[in-house]
Amino acid sequence: MELLQILVSILPVLGPLVFLVVFKMSAKKGMTISMILMMILAILVWQVSLSVIFASVFVGIHKSLTIILILLGALTLVNTLKNTKAIKRINQGFETISKDKRILAVIIAFLFGALIEGASGFGTPAAITGPLLVGMGFNPLTAVVVALVADSTPVSFGAVGTPIAVGLSDLGLNLNEIAVNITFIDLFSGVFIPTIVVIMFVLLDKEYKSNKLKSVLEILPWTLFVGLVYVLTAYFTASFVGFEFVSIITPIFTLLVITISTKYGFLVPRRNIGEESEISEMSLFKAWSPYLVVVVLLLLTRVVDPLKDFLLSIDFLSLHNVFNTSLSSQFAILYSPGAVLLVASVFASLYQKRGLKDVKNAILDTKRVIVGAMLALIPTLIMVTIYTNSQYNGLDLESMPTYFANNLGAIFGDMWPIMSPFLGMLGSFVSGSSTVSNLTFGNVQYSIANTVSLNTNVIMAEQVIGSAVGNMICVHNVVAASSVVGLENQEGLIIKKTIIPALIYALMVAIISFIILF
């Protein structure tokens, strides 16, 4: 019976890997099968009540709507900018920095994506940077993989520190000490993410088919410089300013340093220095202004407490105690990044073309993609909801994720630092959120660290970084990112591509943490 319980407790991990990656099913089909298996086994093995199962169905559908709103906003914005010709002007602006797509992949996916992550979170960066990369001429599959891999290191601090501030809030720990440990570990691991982004791009792009190693090595000094500026800025911000500001100060400062230095040819191959392109009727500021609106509105709604509280209070679409269970789901629609993206789309249509025709057409163009994404997201979120609420059962068992984690802790003992980031990664792979991973496994990590007398600050730092790494392979993010670039039924292939850098990053974190502790 115990073996069966262990197998059921890892179903949300095995299901997507087996059905999507091994059998190459679409997310719609593979996640529906996984959901049905979870329902059956939760009832038979964990004795989860039918009321919790039915409540999970409603809550899962409800949670999918929050992600759909983000997708709708991201798609509408990029389609509006295509209609107003702003995307073309943005491309011309990037060409003044560099024509090299390796460089642009890092600047757009890693640095601009980090800025969006710091302002928003919610998996928004890949949904925004993916279409931007496609607009720059990137293959859609390459764009999605690069966007997902890049949205990793910045996720540790998420939207103004949310994964730490909320995810670890109940543990009574010094959160700033944990943040300093996160940034210190990333000095030796996160520093390589820009390089990994370039490696993934070179491996996937046909342009470098016969020249892959040289194509990475010739730009290695530049990617290491980008990584070093980013992680050092994060470390000093966490140490001397506060962890809530890491996700804001770091990408802004790094973007300024890298954009200016690259424009003047610092550490980049001479042939890849940007040039002035054809004169456009639209100014670069006007083209970028909708994204400026996005960043400003996201920051205002997250940092200005009275405004934040007001938007969060408008939750008429939230669900509470569904079917007399404790299951609830919040949907503060005006606080959603999706609402901000829609506002920016309207602004773009009015400011760049002085009318609403472009944004109307953009919304109409999203219908097919939105329906396809919903069919994949709904079963995924129903399965996750059952999994994370399985503590409500007739056997007085722990929830499935806690049961699984405690079994792992018993197996690894004082070698736990090797496993810790992988548990965090599994948490966000399943739940789709670094914050939820920290909420789910933070207590478990803390308990294991105390049991085997390990430094809790280092172990919690591993959990947080691991939860950020999981964003690369999370089914929710993969569905969202692939949907906005028009890819269908490629989720398994995308996970197959992103799982290798995810494992490499987590392994680096594990090794560095082990050295620190021992």
Short mmCIF file of N, CA, C and O in Angstrom, two decimals, residues 193-254:
data_model
loop_
_atom_site.label_atom_id
_atom_site.label_comp_id
_atom_site.label_asym_id
_atom_site.label_seq_id
_atom_site.Cartn_x
_atom_site.Cartn_y
_atom_site.Cartn_z
N ILE A 193 23.16 31.65 -16.72
CA ILE A 193 21.90 31.58 -17.46
C ILE A 193 21.96 32.31 -18.81
O ILE A 193 21.49 31.76 -19.83
N PRO A 194 22.54 33.52 -18.93
CA PRO A 194 22.65 34.13 -20.26
C PRO A 194 23.43 33.26 -21.25
O PRO A 194 23.08 33.17 -22.43
N THR A 195 24.47 32.58 -20.74
CA THR A 195 25.24 31.66 -21.60
C THR A 195 24.38 30.48 -22.03
O THR A 195 24.40 30.06 -23.20
N ILE A 196 23.61 29.93 -21.10
CA ILE A 196 22.73 28.80 -21.42
C ILE A 196 21.66 29.22 -22.42
O ILE A 196 21.30 28.45 -23.32
N VAL A 197 21.16 30.45 -22.28
CA VAL A 197 20.18 30.97 -23.25
C VAL A 197 20.78 30.96 -24.65
O VAL A 197 20.14 30.53 -25.62
N VAL A 198 22.01 31.44 -24.78
CA VAL A 198 22.68 31.47 -26.09
C VAL A 198 22.93 30.05 -26.60
O VAL A 198 22.75 29.76 -27.79
N ILE A 199 23.34 29.15 -25.71
CA ILE A 199 23.58 27.76 -26.12
C ILE A 199 22.30 27.15 -26.68
O ILE A 199 22.31 26.49 -27.74
N MET A 200 21.18 27.35 -25.98
CA MET A 200 19.91 26.80 -26.45
C MET A 200 19.52 27.39 -27.80
O MET A 200 19.04 26.69 -28.69
N PHE A 201 19.75 28.70 -27.96
CA PHE A 201 19.42 29.34 -29.23
C PHE A 201 20.27 28.77 -30.36
O PHE A 201 19.76 28.43 -31.44
N VAL A 202 21.57 28.64 -30.12
CA VAL A 202 22.49 28.13 -31.15
C VAL A 202 22.14 26.69 -31.52
O VAL A 202 22.18 26.31 -32.70
N LEU A 203 21.80 25.88 -30.53
CA LEU A 203 21.45 24.48 -30.80
C LEU A 203 20.18 24.35 -31.63
O LEU A 203 20.04 23.41 -32.43
N LEU A 204 19.26 25.28 -31.46
CA LEU A 204 17.96 25.18 -32.14
C LEU A 204 17.90 25.94 -33.46
O LEU A 204 17.08 25.64 -34.31
N ASP A 205 18.76 26.94 -33.63
CA ASP A 205 18.67 27.80 -34.82
C ASP A 205 19.50 27.24 -35.96
O ASP A 205 20.68 26.91 -35.80
N LYS A 206 18.90 27.14 -37.13
CA LYS A 206 19.56 26.54 -38.29
C LYS A 206 20.75 27.36 -38.79
O LYS A 206 21.63 26.85 -39.46
N GLU A 207 20.77 28.65 -38.45
CA GLU A 207 21.84 29.52 -38.92
C GLU A 207 23.21 29.04 -38.44
O GLU A 207 24.23 29.25 -39.11
N TYR A 208 23.25 28.38 -37.28
CA TYR A 208 24.52 27.96 -36.69
C TYR A 208 24.73 26.45 -36.81
O TYR A 208 25.44 25.85 -36.01
N LYS A 209 24.09 25.86 -37.79
CA LYS A 209 24.09 24.40 -37.95
C LYS A 209 25.48 23.79 -37.99
O LYS A 209 25.75 22.76 -37.39
N SER A 210 26.41 24.42 -38.71
CA SER A 210 27.74 23.82 -38.90
C SER A 210 28.81 24.45 -38.01
O SER A 210 29.98 24.13 -38.13
N ASN A 211 28.38 25.30 -37.10
CA ASN A 211 29.36 26.13 -36.40
C ASN A 211 29.00 26.35 -34.94
O ASN A 211 29.27 27.41 -34.41
N LYS A 212 28.40 25.38 -34.31
CA LYS A 212 27.76 25.61 -33.01
C LYS A 212 28.76 25.99 -31.91
O LYS A 212 28.54 26.95 -31.17
N LEU A 213 29.84 25.24 -31.77
CA LEU A 213 30.80 25.50 -30.70
C LEU A 213 31.43 26.88 -30.84
O LEU A 213 31.50 27.65 -29.87
N LYS A 214 31.88 27.21 -32.04
CA LYS A 214 32.48 28.52 -32.27
C LYS A 214 31.48 29.64 -32.00
O LYS A 214 31.82 30.70 -31.45
N SER A 215 30.22 29.40 -32.36
CA SER A 215 29.18 30.42 -32.20
C SER A 215 28.91 30.72 -30.73
O SER A 215 28.50 31.83 -30.39
N VAL A 216 29.13 29.74 -29.86
CA VAL A 216 28.97 29.97 -28.42
C VAL A 216 30.23 30.60 -27.84
O VAL A 216 30.17 31.58 -27.09
N LEU A 217 31.40 30.06 -28.21
CA LEU A 217 32.65 30.52 -27.62
C LEU A 217 32.97 31.98 -27.95
O LEU A 217 33.49 32.71 -27.11
N GLU A 218 32.66 32.40 -29.19
CA GLU A 218 33.02 33.76 -29.57
C GLU A 218 32.21 34.82 -28.83
O GLU A 218 32.62 35.98 -28.75
N ILE A 219 31.06 34.42 -28.28
CA ILE A 219 30.23 35.38 -27.55
C ILE A 219 30.22 35.10 -26.05
O ILE A 219 29.56 35.80 -25.27
N LEU A 220 31.00 34.09 -25.63
CA LEU A 220 31.05 33.70 -24.22
C LEU A 220 31.48 34.84 -23.29
O LEU A 220 30.86 35.02 -22.22
N PRO A 221 32.51 35.63 -23.62
CA PRO A 221 32.87 36.75 -22.72
C PRO A 221 31.69 37.70 -22.47
O PRO A 221 31.51 38.17 -21.35
N TRP A 222 30.91 37.94 -23.52
CA TRP A 222 29.77 38.87 -23.38
C TRP A 222 28.67 38.26 -22.51
O TRP A 222 28.14 38.94 -21.61
N THR A 223 28.33 36.99 -22.72
CA THR A 223 27.26 36.37 -21.92
C THR A 223 27.67 36.25 -20.46
O THR A 223 26.83 36.43 -19.56
N LEU A 224 28.95 35.96 -20.20
CA LEU A 224 29.41 35.90 -18.81
C LEU A 224 29.39 37.29 -18.17
O LEU A 224 29.08 37.42 -16.98
N PHE A 225 29.70 38.31 -18.96
CA PHE A 225 29.63 39.69 -18.47
C PHE A 225 28.19 40.06 -18.09
O PHE A 225 27.94 40.64 -17.03
N VAL A 226 27.24 39.69 -18.95
CA VAL A 226 25.82 39.95 -18.66
C VAL A 226 25.43 39.26 -17.35
O VAL A 226 24.82 39.87 -16.45
N GLY A 227 25.77 37.97 -17.25
CA GLY A 227 25.43 37.21 -16.05
C GLY A 227 26.07 37.79 -14.80
O GLY A 227 25.43 37.88 -13.75
N LEU A 228 27.33 38.22 -14.93
CA LEU A 228 28.06 38.76 -13.78
C LEU A 228 27.45 40.08 -13.31
O LEU A 228 27.27 40.30 -12.10
N VAL A 229 27.13 40.96 -14.25
CA VAL A 229 26.49 42.23 -13.88
C VAL A 229 25.17 41.96 -13.17
O VAL A 229 24.86 42.57 -12.13
N TYR A 230 24.41 41.01 -13.69
CA TYR A 230 23.09 40.71 -13.12
C TYR A 230 23.21 40.16 -11.70
O TYR A 230 22.56 40.67 -10.77
N VAL A 231 24.02 39.11 -11.52
CA VAL A 231 24.07 38.46 -10.20
C VAL A 231 24.77 39.32 -9.15
O VAL A 231 24.39 39.29 -7.97
N LEU A 232 25.76 40.11 -9.55
CA LEU A 232 26.41 41.01 -8.59
C LEU A 232 25.44 42.11 -8.14
O LEU A 232 25.39 42.46 -6.96
N THR A 233 24.70 42.64 -9.10
CA THR A 233 23.70 43.66 -8.75
C THR A 233 22.66 43.09 -7.79
O THR A 233 22.26 43.74 -6.81
N ALA A 234 22.21 41.87 -8.08
CA ALA A 234 21.22 41.21 -7.20
C ALA A 234 21.80 40.99 -5.81
O ALA A 234 21.12 41.23 -4.79
N TYR A 235 23.05 40.56 -5.73
CA TYR A 235 23.70 40.28 -4.45
C TYR A 235 23.82 41.55 -3.61
O TYR A 235 23.46 41.56 -2.41
N PHE A 236 24.28 42.62 -4.21
CA PHE A 236 24.46 43.87 -3.46
C PHE A 236 23.10 44.50 -3.10
O PHE A 236 22.96 45.10 -2.03
N THR A 237 22.12 44.33 -3.97
CA THR A 237 20.78 44.86 -3.65
C THR A 237 20.19 44.11 -2.46
O THR A 237 19.63 44.72 -1.54
N ALA A 238 20.29 42.77 -2.47
CA ALA A 238 19.77 41.97 -1.36
C ALA A 238 20.51 42.28 -0.06
O ALA A 238 19.91 42.33 1.02
N SER A 239 21.82 42.51 -0.17
CA SER A 239 22.65 42.74 1.02
C SER A 239 22.45 44.11 1.64
O SER A 239 22.45 44.25 2.87
N PHE A 240 22.25 45.13 0.81
CA PHE A 240 22.28 46.51 1.32
C PHE A 240 20.97 47.29 1.14
O PHE A 240 20.81 48.35 1.75
N VAL A 241 20.06 46.79 0.31
CA VAL A 241 18.80 47.52 0.09
C VAL A 241 17.62 46.73 0.63
O VAL A 241 16.81 47.26 1.40
N GLY A 242 17.49 45.48 0.24
CA GLY A 242 16.36 44.66 0.70
C GLY A 242 15.87 43.76 -0.41
O GLY A 242 15.91 44.13 -1.59
N PHE A 243 15.40 42.56 -0.05
CA PHE A 243 15.06 41.57 -1.07
C PHE A 243 13.88 41.99 -1.93
O PHE A 243 13.74 41.56 -3.08
N GLU A 244 13.00 42.86 -1.41
CA GLU A 244 11.83 43.28 -2.19
C GLU A 244 12.22 44.06 -3.43
O GLU A 244 11.43 44.17 -4.38
N PHE A 245 13.42 44.63 -3.44
CA PHE A 245 13.84 45.50 -4.54
C PHE A 245 14.77 44.82 -5.54
O PHE A 245 15.14 45.42 -6.54
N VAL A 246 15.16 43.57 -5.24
CA VAL A 246 16.10 42.86 -6.13
C VAL A 246 15.53 42.74 -7.53
O VAL A 246 16.21 42.99 -8.53
N SER A 247 14.26 42.38 -7.64
CA SER A 247 13.65 42.10 -8.94
C SER A 247 13.35 43.37 -9.73
O SER A 247 13.01 43.29 -10.91
N ILE A 248 13.48 44.54 -9.10
CA ILE A 248 13.26 45.80 -9.81
C ILE A 248 14.58 46.47 -10.17
O ILE A 248 14.83 46.80 -11.33
N ILE A 249 15.44 46.64 -9.17
CA ILE A 249 16.73 47.33 -9.39
C ILE A 249 17.63 46.53 -10.34
O ILE A 249 18.24 47.10 -11.25
N THR A 250 17.70 45.23 -10.13
CA THR A 250 18.66 44.41 -10.89
C THR A 250 18.42 44.45 -12.40
O THR A 250 19.35 44.74 -13.15
N PRO A 251 17.22 44.16 -12.91
CA PRO A 251 17.04 44.18 -14.37
C PRO A 251 17.18 45.58 -14.97
O PRO A 251 17.72 45.71 -16.08
N ILE A 252 16.73 46.61 -14.26
CA ILE A 252 16.84 47.96 -14.80
C ILE A 252 18.31 48.36 -14.94
O ILE A 252 18.75 48.84 -15.99
N PHE A 253 19.09 48.16 -13.87
CA PHE A 253 20.51 48.52 -13.91
C PHE A 253 21.25 47.70 -14.96
O PHE A 253 22.05 48.23 -15.74
N THR A 254 20.98 46.38 -14.98
CA THR A 254 21.68 45.51 -15.93
C THR A 254 21.31 45.85 -17.37
O THR A 254 22.18 45.87 -18.25
#
